[in-house]
Amino acid sequence: MKSISILFFLTLCQLLLGQERTITVDVENAFPEGLAYAKNTNTLYCGSMMNGVLHETEVSKSTFKRFPANENPPSALGIKVFDDRIYVATGTKGTVEVYSTTYRQKLFEFIVPKSLNKNEIFINDIAVVNTNVGYVTDSFRPVIYSFNKQEGNILKEWLKLDKSSIKYKTGYNLNGIVLTQDQKYLIIIQTNTGELFRINTVSKEVIKINIKGASLLNGDGLAIENNVIYVALNIDGKLAKIDMDKDFSTGTATIANDGFEFPTAVAVGKNKVYVLNSQLDQAKIENVKIKQFKISVLSKK
């Protein structure tokens, strides 16, 4: 019994992440929602849900500064970085904005078809395959979009989900999306059900991933490193860590940390995990003035 208890304690310690420090966005009512890590420059990027302004910082710094892009969408939600480009989901605007970190300006945007009703669109997050290709979630419409710059600037309906195992309900549905290292699968969280799905990028097969150990309800942003997936649980103020099997069909979830302030995004860096405390639950409070937003820097153990 004693040896079992020791083993359990050691296993638990390995799952926990230790908070080292915080990096701040010192902009009143910025309410950042998305977070991305650029490994080639060791830089973090986040964006304001309120006005789309992007911010950046080297991970060794203590505060973010404004990213000097010439154009800003009305809202910046999910953010991903690939090489020298930043991809930004804009919610109800129905676009993915693409910025250059080299030229410090907007390059182009991908747009949903004009025939779609913008009131029924919420472009939420992005998984980037390469500089020109990626996949996009919509929290209101049961569809996965794709983009390919060589084929134009349209977000195409890559996969309609109405006949799949993903069932849209009232509220925010599909949210965070990541691509496995071999680019074989998309992993996607459904916020209002807590369900995690695997989509084959070739066959488009959709399966619900069997998750044990902890609930993923209110799952928001995702981050992936090899066969480990991190999930920001926004309303709950928690971060979940999921150890996946080889084919991403099952996983064991553990609450790695809690006590965050409405976390909406997570990014993985060099031996670090970064969690964005968006405080979006405070955004609708009348006359609210929040002057500082924190990104928690956690050490992997």
Short mmCIF file of C-alpha atoms in Angstrom, two decimals, residues 7-289:
data_model
loop_
_atom_site.label_atom_id
_atom_site.label_comp_id
_atom_site.label_asym_id
_atom_site.label_seq_id
_atom_site.Cartn_x
_atom_site.Cartn_y
_atom_site.Cartn_z
CA LEU A 7 3.82 5.89 -6.95
CA PHE A 8 0.53 7.80 -7.04
CA PHE A 9 2.16 10.86 -5.46
CA LEU A 10 5.03 10.83 -7.96
CA THR A 11 2.62 10.46 -10.87
CA LEU A 12 0.54 13.38 -9.58
CA CYS A 13 3.63 15.57 -9.26
CA GLN A 14 4.58 14.85 -12.85
CA LEU A 15 1.17 16.03 -14.03
CA LEU A 16 1.20 19.34 -12.21
CA LEU A 17 2.66 22.44 -13.79
CA GLY A 18 4.45 25.03 -11.69
CA GLN A 19 3.69 28.73 -12.25
CA GLU A 20 6.95 30.67 -12.46
CA ARG A 21 5.81 34.21 -13.24
CA THR A 22 3.42 36.27 -15.35
CA ILE A 23 3.69 38.45 -18.44
CA THR A 24 1.22 41.34 -18.63
CA VAL A 25 -0.78 43.20 -21.24
CA ASP A 26 -1.02 46.67 -19.73
CA VAL A 27 -3.87 47.96 -21.90
CA GLU A 28 -7.16 48.94 -20.30
CA ASN A 29 -10.03 46.62 -21.30
CA ALA A 30 -7.94 44.83 -23.93
CA PHE A 31 -9.57 41.46 -23.12
CA PRO A 32 -7.12 39.33 -25.10
CA GLU A 33 -8.61 36.02 -26.31
CA GLY A 34 -6.03 34.21 -28.43
CA LEU A 35 -2.39 33.34 -27.77
CA ALA A 36 0.36 31.94 -30.02
CA TYR A 37 4.02 31.08 -29.62
CA ALA A 38 6.61 31.54 -32.39
CA LYS A 39 9.43 29.08 -31.72
CA ASN A 40 11.83 30.56 -34.28
CA THR A 41 11.90 33.91 -32.44
CA ASN A 42 10.80 32.79 -28.95
CA THR A 43 7.97 35.33 -29.14
CA LEU A 44 4.38 35.34 -27.88
CA TYR A 45 1.49 37.03 -29.66
CA CYS A 46 -2.00 37.81 -28.36
CA GLY A 47 -4.93 39.81 -29.69
CA SER A 48 -7.79 41.87 -28.29
CA MET A 49 -11.30 40.49 -28.62
CA MET A 50 -12.60 44.05 -28.25
CA ASN A 51 -10.77 45.78 -31.10
CA GLY A 52 -8.51 43.26 -32.81
CA VAL A 53 -5.25 44.94 -31.79
CA LEU A 54 -2.32 42.51 -31.68
CA HIS A 55 0.39 42.52 -29.03
CA GLU A 56 3.77 40.78 -28.90
CA THR A 57 6.60 40.06 -26.51
CA GLU A 58 9.77 38.04 -26.24
CA VAL A 59 9.11 35.40 -23.61
CA SER A 60 11.91 36.74 -21.42
CA LYS A 61 10.15 40.11 -21.08
CA SER A 62 7.54 41.06 -18.49
CA THR A 63 5.08 43.00 -20.65
CA PHE A 64 3.57 42.91 -24.13
CA LYS A 65 3.85 45.78 -26.61
CA ARG A 66 1.61 46.61 -29.55
CA PHE A 67 2.32 44.81 -32.80
CA PRO A 68 2.56 47.67 -35.35
CA ALA A 69 0.24 46.29 -38.02
CA ASN A 70 -1.43 48.91 -40.23
CA GLU A 71 -4.85 47.30 -40.23
CA ASN A 72 -6.77 45.64 -37.43
CA PRO A 73 -9.90 43.49 -37.56
CA PRO A 74 -12.73 44.40 -35.17
CA SER A 75 -11.93 41.35 -33.07
CA ALA A 76 -8.98 38.97 -32.67
CA LEU A 77 -9.89 35.50 -31.41
CA GLY A 78 -7.85 32.39 -32.16
CA ILE A 79 -4.26 33.14 -33.20
CA LYS A 80 -1.68 30.86 -34.77
CA VAL A 81 1.88 31.52 -35.97
CA PHE A 82 3.67 29.71 -38.79
CA ASP A 83 7.13 30.80 -39.92
CA ASP A 84 6.92 34.61 -40.19
CA ARG A 85 3.13 34.87 -40.42
CA ILE A 86 0.40 35.46 -37.86
CA TYR A 87 -3.08 34.07 -38.60
CA VAL A 88 -5.98 35.73 -36.76
CA ALA A 89 -9.62 34.55 -36.57
CA THR A 90 -12.04 37.50 -36.46
CA GLY A 91 -15.32 36.05 -35.17
CA THR A 92 -18.40 37.67 -36.70
CA LYS A 93 -16.40 39.45 -39.40
CA GLY A 94 -15.97 36.05 -41.01
CA THR A 95 -12.31 36.29 -41.95
CA VAL A 96 -8.84 35.01 -41.20
CA GLU A 97 -6.38 37.93 -41.27
CA VAL A 98 -2.74 37.19 -42.13
CA TYR A 99 0.12 39.43 -40.94
CA SER A 100 3.84 39.42 -41.59
CA THR A 101 6.16 39.52 -38.58
CA THR A 102 8.97 40.52 -40.96
CA TYR A 103 7.24 43.43 -42.69
CA ARG A 104 5.06 44.27 -39.68
CA GLN A 105 1.88 44.65 -41.67
CA LYS A 106 -1.22 42.87 -42.92
CA LEU A 107 -0.61 40.73 -46.02
CA PHE A 108 -4.08 39.49 -46.97
CA GLU A 109 -7.21 37.87 -45.60
CA PHE A 110 -9.35 34.81 -46.23
CA ILE A 111 -13.10 35.51 -46.38
CA VAL A 112 -16.22 33.35 -46.02
CA PRO A 113 -18.41 33.25 -49.16
CA LYS A 114 -20.52 36.39 -49.62
CA SER A 115 -23.67 34.27 -49.76
CA LEU A 116 -23.41 33.41 -46.06
CA ASN A 117 -25.33 35.37 -43.44
CA LYS A 118 -22.71 37.12 -41.32
CA ASN A 119 -25.04 37.02 -38.29
CA GLU A 120 -24.70 33.23 -38.24
CA ILE A 121 -20.88 33.15 -38.47
CA PHE A 122 -18.28 33.06 -35.72
CA ILE A 123 -14.81 32.27 -37.06
CA ASN A 124 -13.07 31.10 -33.91
CA ASP A 125 -9.74 29.30 -34.34
CA ILE A 126 -7.18 28.11 -36.88
CA ALA A 127 -4.88 25.15 -37.51
CA VAL A 128 -2.09 25.96 -39.96
CA VAL A 129 -0.67 23.26 -42.25
CA ASN A 130 1.88 25.44 -44.02
CA THR A 131 2.30 29.09 -45.01
CA ASN A 132 -0.65 28.99 -47.41
CA VAL A 133 -2.93 26.23 -46.11
CA GLY A 134 -5.02 25.78 -42.98
CA TYR A 135 -8.31 24.79 -41.33
CA VAL A 136 -10.79 26.97 -39.44
CA THR A 137 -13.60 26.40 -36.93
CA ASP A 138 -16.93 28.21 -36.84
CA SER A 139 -18.68 28.20 -33.45
CA PHE A 140 -22.13 28.97 -34.93
CA ARG A 141 -22.21 27.05 -38.24
CA PRO A 142 -21.64 23.24 -38.33
CA VAL A 143 -18.77 23.38 -40.79
CA ILE A 144 -14.98 23.21 -40.94
CA TYR A 145 -13.47 25.68 -43.41
CA SER A 146 -10.17 25.38 -45.21
CA PHE A 147 -8.01 27.95 -46.95
CA ASN A 148 -5.35 27.68 -49.63
CA LYS A 149 -3.76 30.90 -50.85
CA GLN A 150 -2.88 29.31 -54.18
CA GLU A 151 -6.62 28.80 -54.80
CA GLY A 152 -7.70 32.31 -53.82
CA ASN A 153 -8.79 34.15 -50.68
CA ILE A 154 -11.99 32.27 -49.85
CA LEU A 155 -12.67 30.20 -46.74
CA LYS A 156 -14.10 27.09 -48.37
CA GLU A 157 -16.53 24.70 -46.70
CA TRP A 158 -14.12 21.80 -46.34
CA LEU A 159 -16.41 19.59 -44.23
CA LYS A 160 -20.10 20.00 -43.38
CA LEU A 161 -20.81 18.49 -39.98
CA ASP A 162 -24.61 18.16 -39.96
CA LYS A 163 -24.41 14.41 -40.67
CA SER A 164 -21.41 13.75 -38.42
CA SER A 165 -21.15 12.82 -34.74
CA ILE A 166 -20.63 16.53 -33.95
CA LYS A 167 -24.01 17.96 -32.98
CA TYR A 168 -24.30 21.73 -32.71
CA LYS A 169 -26.31 23.14 -29.82
CA THR A 170 -27.21 26.59 -28.51
CA GLY A 171 -24.14 28.65 -27.60
CA TYR A 172 -20.52 28.28 -28.63
CA ASN A 173 -19.81 24.98 -30.32
CA LEU A 174 -16.54 24.08 -32.05
CA ASN A 175 -13.73 26.23 -30.74
CA GLY A 176 -10.01 25.39 -30.39
CA ILE A 177 -8.37 23.39 -33.17
CA VAL A 178 -4.88 21.89 -33.54
CA LEU A 179 -3.11 19.68 -36.06
CA THR A 180 -1.17 16.58 -35.04
CA GLN A 181 2.53 16.55 -35.79
CA ASP A 182 2.15 14.11 -38.68
CA GLN A 183 -0.70 16.29 -40.06
CA LYS A 184 -2.95 13.23 -40.17
CA TYR A 185 -5.56 14.50 -37.72
CA LEU A 186 -7.31 17.67 -36.64
CA ILE A 187 -8.19 17.72 -32.93
CA ILE A 188 -11.13 20.00 -32.05
CA ILE A 189 -12.94 20.88 -28.81
CA GLN A 190 -16.68 21.60 -28.59
CA THR A 191 -17.04 24.16 -25.81
CA ASN A 192 -20.69 23.69 -24.84
CA THR A 193 -20.49 19.88 -24.61
CA GLY A 194 -16.89 19.34 -23.52
CA GLU A 195 -16.41 16.77 -26.29
CA LEU A 196 -13.12 16.35 -28.12
CA PHE A 197 -13.10 15.16 -31.73
CA ARG A 198 -10.57 13.72 -34.15
CA ILE A 199 -10.95 14.45 -37.88
CA ASN A 200 -8.85 12.64 -40.48
CA THR A 201 -7.45 15.28 -42.88
CA VAL A 202 -7.57 12.84 -45.83
CA SER A 203 -10.72 10.74 -45.38
CA LYS A 204 -12.54 13.44 -43.32
CA GLU A 205 -13.69 10.74 -40.90
CA VAL A 206 -14.95 12.23 -37.62
CA ILE A 207 -14.76 10.35 -34.33
CA LYS A 208 -15.46 11.41 -30.77
CA ILE A 209 -12.33 10.90 -28.66
CA ASN A 210 -12.87 8.84 -25.52
CA ILE A 211 -11.63 11.02 -22.63
CA LYS A 212 -11.19 9.68 -19.11
CA GLY A 213 -10.20 11.34 -15.86
CA ALA A 214 -11.65 14.86 -16.05
CA SER A 215 -14.38 16.87 -17.75
CA LEU A 216 -13.52 19.15 -20.67
CA LEU A 217 -16.75 21.15 -20.48
CA ASN A 218 -16.10 24.83 -21.31
CA GLY A 219 -12.98 23.85 -23.22
CA ASP A 220 -11.71 26.79 -25.25
CA GLY A 221 -8.22 27.10 -26.75
CA LEU A 222 -6.03 24.05 -27.40
CA ALA A 223 -2.29 23.47 -27.66
CA ILE A 224 -0.53 20.29 -28.71
CA GLU A 225 2.94 18.88 -28.18
CA ASN A 226 3.54 15.40 -29.56
CA ASN A 227 0.77 13.29 -27.94
CA VAL A 228 -0.09 15.74 -25.17
CA ILE A 229 -2.95 18.20 -25.56
CA TYR A 230 -3.60 21.16 -23.26
CA VAL A 231 -7.11 22.61 -22.95
CA ALA A 232 -8.04 25.98 -21.42
CA LEU A 233 -11.31 25.53 -19.48
CA ASN A 234 -12.59 29.09 -19.51
CA ILE A 235 -15.49 29.40 -17.05
CA ASP A 236 -13.89 26.89 -14.69
CA GLY A 237 -10.58 28.76 -14.50
CA LYS A 238 -8.60 25.58 -15.13
CA LEU A 239 -6.06 24.02 -17.46
CA ALA A 240 -6.47 20.37 -18.49
CA LYS A 241 -3.62 18.18 -19.68
CA ILE A 242 -4.54 15.17 -21.82
CA ASP A 243 -2.20 12.27 -22.46
CA MET A 244 -3.36 10.80 -25.76
CA ASP A 245 -2.80 7.36 -27.19
CA LYS A 246 -0.87 6.89 -30.45
CA ASP A 247 -3.85 7.25 -32.78
CA PHE A 248 -5.58 10.04 -30.79
CA SER A 249 -8.73 7.95 -30.27
CA THR A 250 -8.53 7.91 -26.45
CA GLY A 251 -6.93 10.06 -23.79
CA THR A 252 -6.61 10.59 -20.05
CA ALA A 253 -7.28 14.10 -18.80
CA THR A 254 -5.89 15.62 -15.61
CA ILE A 255 -6.44 19.10 -14.21
CA ALA A 256 -2.89 20.39 -14.42
CA ASN A 257 -3.57 23.74 -12.74
CA ASP A 258 -6.52 25.84 -11.64
CA GLY A 259 -7.12 29.32 -10.31
CA PHE A 260 -6.81 31.09 -13.67
CA GLU A 261 -9.00 34.08 -14.64
CA PHE A 262 -11.26 32.82 -17.43
CA PRO A 263 -8.45 31.24 -19.51
CA THR A 264 -9.24 31.14 -23.21
CA ALA A 265 -5.94 30.10 -24.79
CA VAL A 266 -2.81 28.09 -24.12
CA ALA A 267 0.51 27.88 -25.99
CA VAL A 268 3.47 25.55 -25.62
CA GLY A 269 7.05 26.87 -25.78
CA LYS A 270 10.50 25.63 -24.87
CA ASN A 271 9.90 23.77 -21.59
CA LYS A 272 7.09 26.22 -20.81
CA VAL A 273 3.32 26.37 -21.05
CA TYR A 274 1.66 29.78 -21.41
CA VAL A 275 -1.93 30.36 -20.30
CA LEU A 276 -3.91 33.47 -21.24
CA ASN A 277 -6.12 34.89 -18.47
CA SER A 278 -8.65 36.71 -20.65
CA GLN A 279 -11.09 37.76 -17.88
CA LEU A 280 -13.80 37.79 -20.56
CA ASP A 281 -16.40 37.07 -17.89
CA GLN A 282 -15.84 40.68 -16.76
CA ALA A 283 -16.25 42.22 -20.22
CA LYS A 284 -20.02 42.67 -20.02
CA ILE A 285 -19.96 44.41 -16.66
CA GLU A 286 -21.06 48.01 -17.06
CA ASN A 287 -18.28 50.59 -16.63
CA VAL A 288 -15.71 47.89 -15.93
CA LYS A 289 -12.09 49.03 -16.15
#
